[in-house]
Amino acid sequence: LAWLAATQDLPPPSPPPRDPKDPKPVQPVKASDAETIWKKTDEAMKAKSLHFKTSIKVTIKGEDSEIETEAWFKEGNRLKATINGTFAGTELNLTLLSDGARWTLLGAPKAIETGAAPKSAADDLRTAVPKGGFFLPGLFTCIQRSNTPDVDLAGLFTISDLKLGKDAKIGTRTARVLTFKLSMKNEQDVPDVTLWIDAETYAILKREVISTATGEHMVETFTDWKTGDLKNDMFELPKE
């Protein structure tokens, strides 16, 4: 009845007192905060150390695929990423490693020699995740590592029509819901993307992609999001 009180120049009724046992309430947001939420999500992706897992279910042209990924990032261009599952009929068991200066790809169909890591390899992948999820940017980073072809990950994805929807629940977490159009370089399709962001930590909880043009449907669920320190030795490359 707040609108009615306002028309009568009366203050709106006070909310009931909060039970101290209840979890801390999440503050409401305005539609204009979509850009702010996006920026805070980008900042969360740039934590000094970051770990998460994703489970992906994809349907393309009636064919279903399931992929599991895991990623570890640490400042200094350190990166470890695993991609396991089947995509478009191809079995994937890939591990990408960067110790900051050099990187390698394990599990590729052909042997990949260890080489110098691009200075922004890990940061480019972090930046791409809110836009393109982890699986596709991660896969393209692996393609970049195998040099077939050279991929400009930083310029691969662009978004438009960013909007803030109604809050939702993902498990026990309150999520801010963002929607946008996703454009990918050299692709005509512009699918609709929904992104669920943890309202307190700005961790990505879930991502859904729907393309009416191709019939593609992808759901990517993020779990085990942690920002605790990671030891450098987990990014060490195998001895040659």
CSV table of C-alpha atoms in Angstrom, one decimal, residues 91-226:
chain,number,residue,atom,x,y,z
A,91,GLU,CA,35.1,-36.8,-26.6
A,92,LEU,CA,36.9,-34.1,-24.6
A,93,ASN,CA,39.5,-34.8,-21.9
A,94,LEU,CA,41.5,-31.6,-21.9
A,95,THR,CA,43.7,-30.0,-19.3
A,96,LEU,CA,45.1,-26.5,-19.9
A,97,LEU,CA,48.0,-25.3,-17.6
A,98,SER,CA,49.8,-22.0,-17.3
A,99,ASP,CA,52.4,-21.3,-14.7
A,100,GLY,CA,52.3,-17.6,-15.7
A,101,ALA,CA,55.2,-17.7,-18.2
A,102,ARG,CA,54.6,-20.9,-20.1
A,103,TRP,CA,51.6,-23.0,-20.8
A,104,THR,CA,50.7,-26.4,-22.3
A,105,LEU,CA,47.6,-28.4,-23.3
A,106,LEU,CA,47.2,-32.0,-22.2
A,107,GLY,CA,44.8,-34.5,-23.8
A,108,ALA,CA,44.7,-32.9,-27.3
A,109,PRO,CA,44.4,-35.2,-30.3
A,110,LYS,CA,47.9,-34.2,-31.4
A,111,ALA,CA,50.9,-33.5,-29.2
A,112,ILE,CA,51.2,-29.9,-28.1
A,113,GLU,CA,54.6,-28.5,-27.2
A,114,THR,CA,55.0,-26.3,-24.2
A,115,GLY,CA,55.3,-22.7,-25.2
A,116,ALA,CA,55.3,-19.1,-24.0
A,117,ALA,CA,51.9,-18.1,-22.5
A,118,PRO,CA,50.2,-14.9,-23.8
A,119,LYS,CA,50.6,-12.3,-21.1
A,120,SER,CA,46.8,-11.9,-20.8
A,121,ALA,CA,45.7,-15.5,-21.3
A,122,ALA,CA,44.2,-16.0,-17.8
A,123,ASP,CA,42.8,-12.5,-17.6
A,124,ASP,CA,41.1,-12.8,-21.0
A,125,LEU,CA,39.5,-16.1,-20.0
A,126,ARG,CA,38.3,-14.5,-16.7
A,127,THR,CA,36.8,-11.6,-18.6
A,128,ALA,CA,35.0,-13.8,-21.1
A,129,VAL,CA,33.2,-16.0,-18.5
A,130,PRO,CA,30.3,-13.7,-17.6
A,131,LYS,CA,29.7,-13.2,-21.3
A,132,GLY,CA,30.2,-16.6,-22.8
A,133,GLY,CA,30.2,-18.9,-19.7
A,134,PHE,CA,33.3,-21.1,-19.0
A,135,PHE,CA,32.9,-24.0,-21.4
A,136,LEU,CA,33.1,-22.1,-24.7
A,137,PRO,CA,35.8,-19.6,-23.7
A,138,GLY,CA,37.7,-22.4,-22.1
A,139,LEU,CA,37.4,-24.5,-25.2
A,140,PHE,CA,38.5,-21.6,-27.4
A,141,THR,CA,41.5,-21.0,-25.1
A,142,CYS,CA,42.5,-24.6,-25.7
A,143,ILE,CA,42.1,-24.0,-29.4
A,144,GLN,CA,44.3,-20.9,-29.1
A,145,ARG,CA,46.9,-23.1,-27.4
A,146,SER,CA,46.9,-25.6,-30.2
A,147,ASN,CA,47.2,-22.7,-32.7
A,148,THR,CA,44.3,-24.1,-34.9
A,149,PRO,CA,43.4,-21.2,-35.4
A,150,ASP,CA,44.8,-18.4,-33.3
A,151,VAL,CA,41.9,-17.0,-31.3
A,152,ASP,CA,41.4,-13.5,-30.0
A,153,LEU,CA,39.5,-14.4,-26.9
A,154,ALA,CA,39.2,-10.8,-25.6
A,155,GLY,CA,37.3,-9.8,-28.7
A,156,LEU,CA,35.3,-13.0,-29.3
A,157,PHE,CA,32.2,-12.1,-27.3
A,158,THR,CA,30.1,-8.9,-27.1
A,159,ILE,CA,26.8,-8.3,-25.3
A,160,SER,CA,23.9,-6.0,-25.9
A,161,ASP,CA,20.5,-5.2,-24.4
A,162,LEU,CA,21.6,-5.8,-20.8
A,163,LYS,CA,18.6,-5.9,-18.5
A,164,LEU,CA,17.9,-6.7,-14.8
A,165,GLY,CA,15.0,-9.1,-14.1
A,166,LYS,CA,13.3,-10.1,-10.9
A,167,ASP,CA,15.3,-11.8,-8.1
A,168,ALA,CA,15.2,-15.6,-8.0
A,169,LYS,CA,16.3,-18.5,-5.8
A,170,ILE,CA,19.1,-20.9,-6.9
A,171,GLY,CA,19.1,-23.4,-4.1
A,172,THR,CA,19.3,-21.4,-0.9
A,173,ARG,CA,20.9,-18.4,-2.6
A,174,THR,CA,19.1,-15.2,-3.7
A,175,ALA,CA,20.2,-14.4,-7.2
A,176,ARG,CA,20.1,-11.2,-9.3
A,177,VAL,CA,18.9,-12.1,-12.8
A,178,LEU,CA,20.5,-10.5,-15.8
A,179,THR,CA,19.5,-11.0,-19.4
A,180,PHE,CA,21.3,-9.9,-22.6
A,181,LYS,CA,21.9,-10.7,-26.2
A,182,LEU,CA,25.2,-12.5,-27.0
A,183,SER,CA,27.1,-11.9,-30.2
A,184,MET,CA,30.1,-14.0,-31.2
A,185,LYS,CA,32.7,-13.0,-33.8
A,186,ASN,CA,32.0,-14.3,-37.3
A,187,GLU,CA,28.6,-15.8,-36.1
A,188,GLN,CA,25.2,-14.5,-37.3
A,189,ASP,CA,23.3,-16.1,-34.5
A,190,VAL,CA,22.5,-13.8,-31.5
A,191,PRO,CA,21.1,-16.0,-28.7
A,192,ASP,CA,19.4,-14.8,-25.6
A,193,VAL,CA,21.3,-15.3,-22.3
A,194,THR,CA,20.1,-15.4,-18.7
A,195,LEU,CA,22.7,-15.1,-16.0
A,196,TRP,CA,21.9,-15.7,-12.3
A,197,ILE,CA,24.3,-13.8,-10.0
A,198,ASP,CA,24.7,-14.4,-6.2
A,199,ALA,CA,23.2,-11.3,-4.6
A,200,GLU,CA,25.8,-11.1,-1.9
A,201,THR,CA,29.1,-12.5,-3.4
A,202,TYR,CA,28.4,-11.8,-7.1
A,203,ALA,CA,29.5,-15.3,-7.9
A,204,ILE,CA,27.9,-16.7,-11.1
A,205,LEU,CA,25.4,-19.4,-10.1
A,206,LYS,CA,23.8,-20.4,-13.4
A,207,ARG,CA,23.7,-19.4,-17.1
A,208,GLU,CA,21.2,-20.3,-19.7
A,209,VAL,CA,21.5,-19.8,-23.5
A,210,ILE,CA,18.6,-20.1,-25.9
A,211,SER,CA,18.8,-19.6,-29.7
A,212,THR,CA,15.5,-19.6,-31.5
A,213,ALA,CA,17.4,-19.5,-34.8
A,214,THR,CA,19.4,-22.7,-34.3
A,215,GLY,CA,17.4,-24.4,-31.5
A,216,GLU,CA,20.5,-24.5,-29.3
A,217,HIS,CA,19.8,-24.7,-25.6
A,218,MET,CA,22.6,-24.7,-23.0
A,219,VAL,CA,22.4,-24.6,-19.2
A,220,GLU,CA,25.7,-24.1,-17.3
A,221,THR,CA,25.5,-24.5,-13.5
A,222,PHE,CA,28.4,-23.1,-11.4
A,223,THR,CA,29.3,-24.7,-8.1
A,224,ASP,CA,32.1,-24.7,-5.5
A,225,TRP,CA,33.0,-21.1,-6.0
A,226,LYS,CA,35.9,-20.2,-3.8
